[in-house]
Coordinates of C-alpha atoms and ligand atoms in Angstrom, one line a residue:
Chain A
M308 CA 134.2 79.7 113.8
R309 CA 135.1 80.9 118.0
A310 CA 131.9 80.4 118.9
W311 CA 131.1 76.7 117.6
L312 CA 134.1 76.2 119.7
P313 CA 131.7 75.6 123.1
T314 CA 129.5 73.9 121.8
I315 CA 131.5 71.1 120.2
L316 CA 133.8 70.9 123.5
R317 CA 130.2 70.5 125.8
G318 CA 130.0 67.4 123.0
L319 CA 133.3 66.0 123.3
L320 CA 132.5 66.1 127.2
L321 CA 129.0 64.5 126.4
L322 CA 130.0 61.7 124.4
V323 CA 133.7 61.1 126.9
L324 CA 131.6 61.4 129.7
I325 CA 128.9 58.3 127.8
A326 CA 131.7 56.3 126.8
F327 CA 133.5 56.2 130.2
L328 CA 130.4 55.4 131.2
V329 CA 129.2 52.6 129.3
T330 CA 132.7 51.2 128.4
P331 CA 134.7 52.7 132.2
G332 CA 137.4 49.7 130.9
S333 CA 138.5 51.0 128.1
F334 CA 140.0 53.9 130.6
E335 CA 142.0 51.7 132.2
P336 CA 145.3 52.5 130.5
L337 CA 144.3 56.4 131.5
L338 CA 144.2 56.5 135.5
R339 CA 145.8 52.6 136.3
P340 CA 149.3 55.3 136.8
L341 CA 147.2 56.1 140.4
V342 CA 146.8 53.0 141.5
Q343 CA 149.4 50.7 143.5
P344 CA 150.2 48.4 140.9
N345 CA 148.0 45.6 142.1
A346 CA 144.5 47.6 143.0
P347 CA 142.2 48.2 140.6
A348 CA 141.6 51.6 138.2
I349 CA 137.7 50.8 137.7
Y350 CA 135.2 51.5 139.7
N351 CA 134.3 47.4 140.7
Q352 CA 131.5 47.2 143.2
G353 CA 129.0 47.9 141.4
S354 CA 127.8 49.6 137.7
L355 CA 129.7 53.2 137.3
L356 CA 126.5 54.4 134.9
A357 CA 123.7 52.6 137.7
L358 CA 125.2 54.6 140.2
T359 CA 124.5 57.8 137.6
L360 CA 121.9 57.6 136.9
L361 CA 120.5 56.7 140.3
H362 CA 123.1 59.5 141.4
L363 CA 120.7 61.6 138.6
R364 CA 117.2 60.6 139.4
T365 CA 117.8 61.3 143.4
V366 CA 118.0 64.7 141.8
F367 CA 115.6 64.6 139.7
I368 CA 113.3 64.4 142.3
A369 CA 114.6 66.5 144.9
T370 CA 114.9 68.8 142.3
L371 CA 111.6 68.8 141.3
V372 CA 109.8 68.7 144.1
A373 CA 111.4 72.2 145.8
T374 CA 110.5 73.6 142.2
V375 CA 107.0 72.7 143.1
I376 CA 107.4 73.9 146.9
A377 CA 109.3 77.0 146.3
V378 CA 107.1 78.0 143.3
L379 CA 104.1 77.7 145.3
L380 CA 105.4 79.3 147.8
A381 CA 106.7 82.3 146.2
I382 CA 103.2 82.3 144.2
L383 CA 101.6 83.0 148.0
V384 CA 103.7 85.4 149.3
T385 CA 102.8 87.9 146.4
R386 CA 99.5 87.6 146.1
S387 CA 97.4 90.8 148.3
F388 CA 96.0 87.2 150.8
G389 CA 99.9 86.4 151.2
A390 CA 101.4 89.2 151.6
E391 CA 101.8 88.8 155.1
F392 CA 104.0 84.7 155.3
L393 CA 107.0 86.8 153.0
Q394 CA 109.0 86.8 155.9
L395 CA 108.6 84.0 157.6
S396 CA 109.1 81.9 154.8
R397 CA 112.0 83.7 152.6
S398 CA 113.1 83.1 156.5
L399 CA 112.6 79.3 156.9
V400 CA 113.8 78.5 153.4
N401 CA 116.3 80.3 154.8
I402 CA 116.8 78.2 157.7
G403 CA 116.6 74.8 155.3
Q404 CA 119.7 76.3 153.2
T405 CA 121.5 77.5 156.1
F406 CA 121.0 73.6 157.9
P407 CA 123.8 71.5 156.9
P408 CA 122.8 69.1 154.3
V409 CA 124.5 67.0 156.3
A410 CA 123.2 67.3 159.7
V411 CA 120.1 67.2 158.2
L412 CA 121.1 64.1 156.6
A413 CA 121.8 62.9 160.7
L414 CA 118.5 63.7 161.5
A415 CA 116.7 62.2 158.8
V416 CA 117.7 59.3 159.6
P417 CA 115.7 57.8 162.9
A418 CA 113.5 59.4 161.0
V419 CA 113.1 57.8 157.6
G420 CA 115.4 55.4 157.7
F421 CA 118.7 55.3 155.5
G422 CA 118.8 55.0 152.1
E423 CA 117.8 57.6 149.4
K424 CA 114.8 58.9 151.6
P425 CA 117.2 61.1 153.7
T426 CA 119.4 62.2 151.1
L427 CA 115.5 63.3 149.6
I428 CA 115.1 64.9 152.6
A429 CA 118.2 66.6 152.8
L430 CA 118.4 68.4 149.1
F431 CA 114.9 68.8 149.2
L432 CA 115.8 71.5 152.0
Y433 CA 119.3 72.7 150.0
G434 CA 117.6 73.5 147.3
L435 CA 114.6 75.7 148.1
L436 CA 116.5 78.8 148.0
P437 CA 117.1 79.9 144.6
I438 CA 114.4 79.1 144.0
F439 CA 112.1 80.3 145.7
E440 CA 114.3 83.6 146.0
N441 CA 114.2 83.4 142.5
T442 CA 110.8 83.4 141.7
L443 CA 110.5 86.2 144.4
T444 CA 112.4 87.9 141.9
G445 CA 110.8 87.1 138.8
L446 CA 107.2 88.1 140.1
T447 CA 108.2 91.1 141.6
N448 CA 110.0 92.9 140.0
L449 CA 107.4 93.1 136.6
P450 CA 107.0 95.5 133.8
R451 CA 104.5 98.3 135.3
S452 CA 102.7 98.9 132.3
V453 CA 102.5 95.5 131.4
M454 CA 100.6 94.9 134.7
E455 CA 98.6 97.5 134.7
A456 CA 97.7 96.9 130.5
A457 CA 96.9 93.3 132.3
R458 CA 94.3 94.6 134.6
G459 CA 92.9 97.2 133.4
A460 CA 92.0 94.1 130.0
G461 CA 89.6 92.0 132.1
M462 CA 92.3 89.4 133.1
T463 CA 91.7 88.2 136.4
D464 CA 94.0 87.5 139.1
F465 CA 94.5 84.0 138.0
Q466 CA 94.7 84.3 134.5
R467 CA 97.5 87.6 134.9
L468 CA 99.0 85.0 136.7
L469 CA 98.8 82.3 134.4
Q470 CA 98.8 84.6 131.2
I471 CA 101.6 87.3 132.1
E472 CA 103.2 86.9 135.6
L473 CA 104.9 82.8 135.8
P474 CA 105.6 83.5 132.1
L475 CA 107.7 86.7 132.0
S476 CA 109.5 85.1 135.4
L477 CA 110.3 81.8 133.8
P478 CA 113.8 82.5 132.6
V479 CA 114.2 83.9 136.5
I480 CA 113.2 80.6 137.9
V481 CA 114.8 78.8 135.0
A482 CA 118.0 80.4 136.3
G483 CA 116.9 79.7 140.3
I484 CA 116.2 75.8 139.5
R485 CA 119.6 75.5 137.0
L486 CA 121.6 76.7 140.8
S487 CA 119.8 74.5 142.6
M488 CA 120.1 71.6 140.1
V489 CA 124.0 72.2 140.3
I490 CA 124.3 72.3 143.9
S491 CA 122.1 69.1 144.6
L492 CA 124.4 67.0 141.9
S493 CA 127.4 67.8 144.4
T494 CA 125.7 67.4 148.0
A495 CA 124.1 64.1 146.3
T496 CA 127.4 62.2 147.2
I497 CA 127.1 62.8 151.4
G498 CA 124.0 60.7 150.4
S499 CA 126.1 57.8 150.4
T500 CA 127.1 57.6 154.1
V501 CA 123.7 57.0 155.1
A502 CA 123.2 54.0 151.8
A503 CA 121.7 56.4 149.2
K504 CA 123.2 54.9 146.0
T505 CA 124.9 57.7 144.6
L506 CA 127.7 58.6 142.7
G507 CA 129.2 59.4 146.9
E508 CA 129.1 55.6 147.1
V509 CA 133.1 55.9 144.7
I510 CA 133.9 58.4 146.6
I511 CA 134.0 57.2 149.3
A512 CA 134.9 53.9 148.8
G513 CA 138.5 55.7 147.2
L514 CA 139.7 57.6 150.4
Q515 CA 138.1 54.1 152.2
S516 CA 140.9 51.9 149.9
N517 CA 142.6 54.4 149.5
N518 CA 142.4 54.6 145.8
L519 CA 142.8 57.7 144.1
A520 CA 141.1 56.5 140.1
F521 CA 138.5 56.2 142.2
I522 CA 137.6 59.2 143.5
L523 CA 138.6 61.4 139.8
Q524 CA 136.3 58.7 138.9
G525 CA 133.0 59.1 141.2
G526 CA 134.3 63.1 141.2
L527 CA 134.5 63.6 137.8
I528 CA 131.3 62.3 136.5
V529 CA 129.1 64.1 139.1
G530 CA 131.8 67.1 138.1
A531 CA 130.9 66.5 134.0
L532 CA 127.0 66.0 134.5
A533 CA 127.4 69.5 136.5
V534 CA 129.0 71.3 134.0
L535 CA 126.4 69.5 130.9
I536 CA 123.2 70.8 133.1
Y537 CA 124.4 74.2 133.9
D538 CA 124.3 74.9 130.2
G539 CA 121.6 73.0 128.8
L540 CA 119.5 74.9 132.0
S541 CA 121.5 77.6 130.3
A542 CA 120.3 77.7 126.8
A543 CA 116.9 77.4 128.0
E544 CA 117.2 80.5 130.0
A545 CA 118.9 82.2 127.0
M546 CA 115.7 80.6 124.8
L547 CA 113.0 81.8 127.3
T548 CA 114.4 84.9 127.6
R549 CA 114.4 85.8 124.0
R550 CA 110.3 84.2 124.2
A551 CA 109.8 86.4 127.0
G552 CA 110.7 89.2 124.3
S553 CA 113.5 91.4 126.7
T554 CA 116.2 91.7 124.7
Chain B
M444 CA 76.7 108.5 127.7
I445 CA 79.6 108.0 131.1
E446 CA 78.1 110.1 134.6
I447 CA 80.1 110.8 137.0
E448 CA 78.9 111.7 140.5
A449 CA 79.8 113.5 143.8
V450 CA 83.2 111.1 143.3
T451 CA 85.9 111.5 145.7
K452 CA 89.0 109.5 146.7
L453 CA 91.1 109.8 149.2
Y454 CA 94.6 107.7 150.4
D455 CA 96.0 109.1 153.9
D456 CA 92.4 111.0 154.4
V457 CA 94.2 112.9 151.4
A458 CA 90.9 114.4 148.7
V459 CA 93.2 112.6 145.7
V460 CA 90.4 113.4 144.0
D461 CA 87.6 115.5 145.5
N462 CA 83.8 115.3 145.2
V463 CA 84.1 115.4 140.9
S464 CA 81.2 115.3 138.9
M465 CA 80.9 115.2 135.2
V466 CA 78.7 113.5 132.7
I467 CA 80.6 112.7 129.1
E468 CA 78.3 112.6 126.4
P469 CA 79.3 109.6 123.7
R470 CA 81.1 109.8 120.6
T471 CA 82.7 112.3 122.1
V472 CA 86.1 113.5 123.0
T473 CA 86.7 115.0 126.4
V474 CA 90.2 115.7 127.8
V475 CA 91.1 116.2 131.1
V476 CA 94.3 118.0 131.7
G477 CA 96.2 119.0 134.9
T478 CA 99.5 119.6 136.1
S479 CA 101.0 116.1 137.4
G480 CA 99.7 113.9 140.6
S481 CA 96.4 116.3 139.4
G482 CA 94.1 113.7 140.0
K483 CA 94.0 112.9 136.3
T484 CA 95.5 109.3 136.5
T485 CA 93.6 107.9 139.6
L486 CA 90.3 109.7 138.4
L487 CA 90.2 107.7 135.1
R488 CA 90.8 105.1 136.4
M489 CA 87.8 104.9 138.5
I490 CA 85.6 104.8 135.4
N491 CA 86.9 101.4 135.3
R492 CA 87.7 100.4 139.0
L493 CA 91.5 99.9 138.4
V494 CA 90.5 102.9 141.2
E495 CA 87.4 102.2 143.3
P496 CA 85.5 105.5 145.2
S497 CA 86.1 106.6 148.3
S498 CA 82.8 107.4 147.6
G499 CA 80.8 109.0 144.8
A500 CA 79.2 106.8 141.4
I501 CA 80.1 106.3 137.8
R502 CA 77.6 105.0 135.3
L503 CA 78.1 103.8 132.2
D504 CA 74.7 104.5 129.8
G505 CA 72.7 104.4 133.0
E506 CA 73.9 101.5 134.1
D507 CA 76.8 101.7 137.8
N508 CA 79.8 100.2 136.4
R509 CA 80.1 98.3 140.8
S510 CA 76.6 95.7 138.6
I511 CA 79.5 93.5 137.3
P512 CA 82.2 92.5 138.7
G513 CA 85.6 94.6 138.0
H514 CA 87.1 92.6 134.8
E515 CA 84.0 92.0 133.3
L516 CA 83.4 96.0 133.1
R517 CA 87.2 96.2 131.9
R518 CA 86.4 93.6 128.5
R519 CA 83.5 96.7 128.2
I520 CA 86.2 98.8 128.2
G521 CA 88.9 99.9 126.4
Y522 CA 92.2 100.9 128.5
A523 CA 95.3 102.2 126.6
I524 CA 98.7 103.5 128.3
Q525 CA 102.0 105.9 128.2
G526 CA 104.3 103.3 127.1
H527 CA 102.2 101.0 125.9
G528 CA 102.1 97.9 128.3
L529 CA 101.7 95.4 125.5
F530 CA 102.6 92.1 126.6
P531 CA 106.3 91.1 125.3
H532 CA 105.9 87.2 124.9
R533 CA 103.2 87.9 122.5
T534 CA 103.0 88.6 119.4
V535 CA 101.3 91.8 117.9
A536 CA 98.3 89.8 116.9
E537 CA 98.0 87.7 120.0
N538 CA 98.6 91.3 121.9
I539 CA 94.8 92.2 119.9
A540 CA 93.2 88.9 120.2
T541 CA 93.6 89.8 124.6
V542 CA 90.0 90.5 125.5
P543 CA 88.5 88.7 122.2
G544 CA 90.1 85.5 123.6
L545 CA 89.0 86.9 127.6
L546 CA 85.6 87.3 125.6
G547 CA 85.8 84.1 124.3
W548 CA 85.3 85.3 120.2
E549 CA 85.6 82.8 117.6
K550 CA 89.1 82.0 116.8
S551 CA 87.6 83.2 113.3
R552 CA 86.2 86.4 114.3
I553 CA 89.4 87.4 116.3
A554 CA 91.2 86.8 113.4
A555 CA 88.5 89.0 111.7
K556 CA 88.8 91.8 114.0
V557 CA 93.6 91.6 114.6
E558 CA 92.8 92.1 110.6
E559 CA 90.8 95.0 110.5
L560 CA 92.1 97.4 113.2
L561 CA 95.4 96.0 112.4
T562 CA 94.5 97.6 108.4
L563 CA 93.2 99.8 110.4
F564 CA 97.0 101.4 111.5
Q565 CA 98.2 100.5 108.3
L566 CA 100.4 97.9 109.9
D567 CA 99.9 95.2 106.8
P568 CA 98.5 92.7 109.2
K569 CA 101.0 89.4 107.1
M570 CA 104.5 91.5 108.0
F571 CA 103.7 92.8 111.5
G572 CA 100.6 90.1 113.1
S573 CA 103.3 87.7 113.6
R574 CA 106.8 90.2 115.2
Y575 CA 107.0 91.1 118.2
P576 CA 106.8 94.3 120.6
H577 CA 110.5 94.4 120.4
E578 CA 111.0 94.4 116.6
L579 CA 108.5 97.4 116.4
S580 CA 109.4 101.4 116.9
G581 CA 108.1 103.4 119.3
G582 CA 105.2 104.5 117.4
Q583 CA 104.1 101.1 115.7
Q584 CA 103.7 99.2 119.7
Q585 CA 101.4 102.7 120.5
R586 CA 99.0 101.8 117.5
V587 CA 99.3 98.3 118.8
G588 CA 98.4 99.3 122.4
V589 CA 95.2 101.1 120.9
A590 CA 93.8 98.4 118.3
R591 CA 94.1 96.6 121.7
A592 CA 91.5 98.5 123.3
L593 CA 89.8 98.8 120.6
A594 CA 89.8 94.8 120.1
A595 CA 86.3 94.2 121.9
E596 CA 85.2 96.5 120.2
P597 CA 84.0 99.4 123.1
N598 CA 82.1 101.6 123.4
V599 CA 84.4 103.5 125.7
L600 CA 87.8 103.8 125.6
L601 CA 90.3 105.1 128.0
M602 CA 93.7 107.2 127.3
D603 CA 96.5 107.4 129.7
E604 CA 98.7 110.2 128.1
P605 CA 99.0 107.6 125.4
F606 CA 101.1 109.6 123.0
G607 CA 103.3 110.8 125.8
A608 CA 106.2 108.9 125.4
L609 CA 105.6 109.1 120.9
D610 CA 108.5 111.9 118.7
P611 CA 106.2 115.5 117.9
I612 CA 105.8 114.5 114.2
I613 CA 104.6 110.3 115.0
R614 CA 102.6 111.6 118.5
A615 CA 100.6 114.1 115.3
K616 CA 100.2 111.4 113.4
A617 CA 99.2 108.9 115.6
Q618 CA 96.2 112.0 117.5
D619 CA 94.9 112.5 114.0
D620 CA 94.7 108.8 113.6
L621 CA 92.9 108.8 117.0
L622 CA 90.1 110.9 115.7
A623 CA 89.7 108.7 112.8
I624 CA 89.3 106.1 115.1
Q625 CA 86.7 108.0 116.1
K626 CA 84.9 108.6 114.1
H627 CA 85.1 105.6 112.3
F628 CA 83.9 103.7 115.7
G629 CA 82.0 106.2 117.4
T630 CA 83.4 105.5 120.5
T631 CA 83.6 107.8 123.8
I632 CA 87.1 108.9 124.6
V633 CA 88.2 110.4 128.1
L634 CA 92.5 111.1 127.5
V635 CA 94.5 112.2 130.2
T636 CA 97.8 114.2 129.4
H637 CA 99.4 117.5 130.2
D638 CA 99.6 118.6 127.6
M639 CA 97.8 122.0 126.4
D640 CA 97.9 120.7 122.8
E641 CA 97.1 118.2 122.8
A642 CA 94.4 118.6 124.8
F643 CA 92.4 122.1 122.0
Y644 CA 93.6 119.4 119.0
L645 CA 91.6 116.6 120.4
A646 CA 89.5 117.7 122.4
D647 CA 85.7 118.3 122.2
K648 CA 84.8 118.6 125.9
I649 CA 88.4 119.3 128.8
A650 CA 88.7 119.0 132.5
V651 CA 91.2 120.8 133.7
M652 CA 92.0 119.7 137.3
D653 CA 93.9 120.9 140.0
K654 CA 94.6 119.2 143.8
G655 CA 92.0 116.7 142.5
R656 CA 88.9 118.7 142.1
V657 CA 87.7 120.3 139.1
L658 CA 88.7 124.1 138.3
Q659 CA 86.5 123.9 134.4
Y660 CA 84.8 121.5 131.9
G661 CA 83.5 123.1 129.1
P662 CA 84.4 123.2 124.9
P663 CA 87.9 124.8 124.6
A664 CA 86.8 128.4 123.2
E665 CA 84.2 129.0 126.4
L666 CA 87.7 127.8 128.5
V667 CA 89.5 130.5 126.6
R668 CA 87.0 132.3 126.1
A669 CA 85.2 132.7 129.9
P670 CA 88.2 131.0 132.3
A671 CA 86.9 129.3 135.4
A672 CA 89.9 130.4 137.2
P673 CA 93.0 132.2 137.8
F674 CA 94.8 128.5 137.0
V675 CA 92.8 128.6 134.3
E676 CA 94.6 130.7 132.4
T677 CA 97.4 130.6 133.6
L678 CA 97.6 125.9 131.9
I679 CA 96.3 127.9 128.5
G680 CA 98.4 130.5 129.0
D681 CA 97.9 134.6 128.2
A682 CA 100.5 134.4 124.9
E683 CA 98.7 131.3 123.5
R684 CA 94.8 132.5 123.9
P685 CA 94.1 133.6 119.6
F686 CA 96.2 130.6 118.8
R687 CA 94.2 128.6 121.5
L688 CA 90.7 129.6 119.9
L689 CA 91.8 128.9 116.5
S690 CA 93.2 125.3 116.8
A691 CA 90.0 125.1 118.3
A692 CA 87.2 125.5 115.3
K693 CA 87.1 124.1 112.3
I694 CA 87.8 126.1 108.8
G695 CA 84.4 125.4 107.5
A696 CA 83.3 128.1 110.8
A697 CA 85.1 130.9 109.2
V698 CA 84.1 130.3 105.7
E699 CA 82.3 132.9 103.9
P700 CA 81.1 133.6 100.2
G701 CA 84.0 134.1 97.5
E702 CA 86.7 133.6 95.5
A703 CA 90.4 133.1 96.3
D704 CA 93.6 131.7 93.7
G705 CA 95.7 129.2 95.1
E706 CA 95.3 126.3 96.4
P707 CA 92.1 125.3 98.6
I708 CA 92.4 124.1 101.3
G709 CA 90.5 121.2 103.6
E710 CA 86.5 122.7 106.3
D711 CA 88.3 119.7 108.4
G712 CA 91.3 121.5 109.8
T713 CA 92.2 124.1 112.2
Q714 CA 91.9 127.7 112.2
Q715 CA 94.7 127.5 112.9
E716 CA 95.9 125.6 110.3
A717 CA 94.5 128.4 107.9
L718 CA 96.0 130.7 109.4
A719 CA 99.5 129.6 109.0
D720 CA 98.9 129.4 105.8
L721 CA 97.9 132.7 105.0
L722 CA 100.8 134.0 106.4
W723 CA 103.3 131.6 105.1
S724 CA 101.4 132.5 101.2
G725 CA 101.2 136.3 102.5
R726 CA 97.6 135.7 100.7
K727 CA 94.3 137.8 102.2
A728 CA 92.4 134.7 101.3
L729 CA 92.3 130.7 100.5
P730 CA 90.0 128.9 98.6
V731 CA 87.8 126.6 101.0
V732 CA 86.8 123.0 99.6
S733 CA 84.1 120.4 101.6
A734 CA 86.1 116.9 102.3
S735 CA 84.5 115.2 99.3
G736 CA 86.7 118.3 96.7
A737 CA 83.3 120.6 96.4
P738 CA 84.4 124.4 96.7
M739 CA 82.5 126.3 99.2
G740 CA 83.7 129.8 99.3
R741 CA 86.8 131.2 100.9
V742 CA 88.8 131.8 104.3
T743 CA 90.0 135.3 104.7
L744 CA 92.5 137.1 106.8
D745 CA 90.3 139.4 108.2
A746 CA 88.0 136.5 109.1
L747 CA 91.0 134.2 111.2
L748 CA 91.5 137.9 112.5
K749 CA 87.8 138.0 114.0
C750 CA 87.5 134.6 115.6
A751 CA 91.4 135.1 117.3
A752 CA 90.4 138.2 119.6
R753 CA 88.9 138.5 122.8
P754 CA 85.3 136.8 122.3
Q755 CA 82.8 140.2 123.8
Ligands
ADP1453 N1 97.4 104.0 145.6 C1 97.8 105.1 145.3 N2 98.1 105.4 147.0 C2 98.5 106.6 147.1 N3 98.8 107.6 146.7 C3 98.4 107.6 145.2 C4 98.4 106.2 144.8 N4 97.8 106.3 143.3 C5 98.2 107.8 143.4 N5 98.7 108.7 144.8 C6 98.2 110.2 144.7 O1 97.2 110.9 144.3 C7 97.8 111.6 143.2 C8 97.4 111.8 142.5 O2 97.7 111.2 141.3 P1 97.4 110.7 139.9 O3 96.4 110.3 140.2 O4 98.2 110.2 139.2 O5 97.6 112.0 139.8 P2 97.9 111.9 137.6 O6 97.7 111.2 136.7 O7 97.3 113.7 137.2 O8 99.4 112.7 138.1 C9 99.2 111.6 144.0 O9 99.7 112.8 144.8 C10 99.6 110.4 144.2 O10 100.8 110.6 144.5
MG1454 MG1 98.8 110.3 135.9

C-alpha cells in the first residue's frame, strides 16, 4: 500500500495540473483571497495552456540540442584520438555552466534579436554540463572485464561504442539529461524578459501588477512540470539500470 | 599450430615478455604458469593481438597473425577471461551469439549453435537462453563465458585464468568440462593460470614464465623429472613432486595384466586418483576398465609407487 502512495500522489498532481491548464477559471475561488477585490485572480493576458506548451517546447529543444552536443563531445574525448581535447572541452562546458543565463541573454539579444532564440542559447549552454559530465562518467567507468571481452570478441571500436559502451552508460546519461532538464524548466522563465513565450510571462505580469495569484500560478505550474518530468525520467533511468543488469 | 617466434613486448623499455619462442601443437592444451606479473597475460594477448609485440612474430597455422586486421583475427580466436566479462545488458543467448553475429551468420544457424553450446554446457536452453548474466550463479556465468568464446567454432581458444573466481568444487567440474569440450571440438587451448594443480591437471605441455622469460616448456612429467631452473623446482614444490607426476599421468599407462577385487576404476583417470582410491580402501590393487567398460587389467600400489619415484 505504502509503495503506491507516491505514484498516486503524482497521478493526482498531473490531473490537477491538466485541470488547471484546461479550465483555469474553475480554480478562481481558491486564488481569489490572494488578490485585491477587483484584480483578476486567474492570468488573463493569454492562454495558460498555450504558454505552458511553449515553455515546454523551448525546454525540450534546448535539452535535445544540449544532449546531442554533450554526448557527442563526451564520446569524442573518450576515444583515443580525442583524449587530448578532454581538458579543453571540460573547461568550455564549465564556462557554459558558470556564466549566468541572464548574462547570456543580455549578450545574445544584440546578436540574434528578442524572442525564443536567445533563451534557447542560454538554456543550451546552461544545460550542457550535467549531460557532458554524466556521459563522461558513464563511458569511463565501464567494467574492465566487459570491455576486454568486447575487444577480445572482435568488435571494432565503433561496434563497441554502439553495442556495449552507450547501452551500458545509458542510465547515467539519462540521469544527466534529467538534471539538465529540470534546471532548464525553471531557468526558462527568465526568457520572458527578452520576450520569449514562457511561463515567466505570468510571473512577470504578477510582479508588475503586484498580483500574488499570478506569481503563484506561474511558479506552481513550473514546479509541477519539474516534479513530473523529474519523476518520469527517474523511472526511465531505473528501468534502464535494471535492463543493463546492474541490480 | 601456433608458432611464437622471438616475441618481445616492451613497456617503458622494460621487457615484460622477453624473447619468447615456443610452438604449440594443434589440438593440445598448453598451460602458461608463473607468478603474478611474469608476463603470462601479455604473452596470451599478443596471440590475438590485443597487445602488439614490440618485436618477433606469431604465426597461426603458418599465417602471420598480422596479415589480417586485429578485429577479424579476434573473431577467429576464442577468448575467455577471469570474471567472464559477460555483457550485462544482453541475455545468455545474445552473449553466446556475439561473434557469430559479428561474422554475419544466418539467424537460424546462430540459434542452433547457441542451443548446441548451452546443452553441451549443461544449461537448459529454454530456461537459461533468455536469462541475464546477473541471474546466473558464478559457475553458470563462467560456462556461458566459455560457450561464448567457442560460438564461432574457433580452432584456437585463449583463456586467462578462466576459473580463477570459482570455488574449488565448481572449479574442478569446470576443468573436467573443459577437457571434455576440448576433445569434442579438437580445439587448441592456451590457458594461463597461477594454480599449479590446475596446470598439471589440464596441460599437455606447460610453459613456466618468470620475469618475462619462458624458463621451461615441456610435458608436465618433464618439468618434475628435469626442472630447467631452480624457479621451476620451487614452483612445483619439493613435497608435491611425486603427486605431480601421478596427477599428470593416466591410469592406463600403469595398467598390468591381472585380476583385482572391488569397484573398477576407469583408465582415463589420473594415477593420483588411483593411488588415493588404493590408500583409502586399504587395497593393493584395483581393476581397471576402459571408457566403454571393458576390463583392461589392474593397477597395483607397487606400480604406482614406482611411477611416483624420482625418474632415473
Ligand atoms: N599496458 C601496460 N602498460 C604498462 N605495463 C604493463 C601493461 N600491461 C602489463 N604491464 C606490466 O607487465 C607486467 C606483466 O603483466 P602481465 O602480463 O599482466 O602478467 P601476469 O599475467 O603474468 O600477471 C606487469 O609488471 C605489468 O605491470
Ligand atoms: Mg594475468
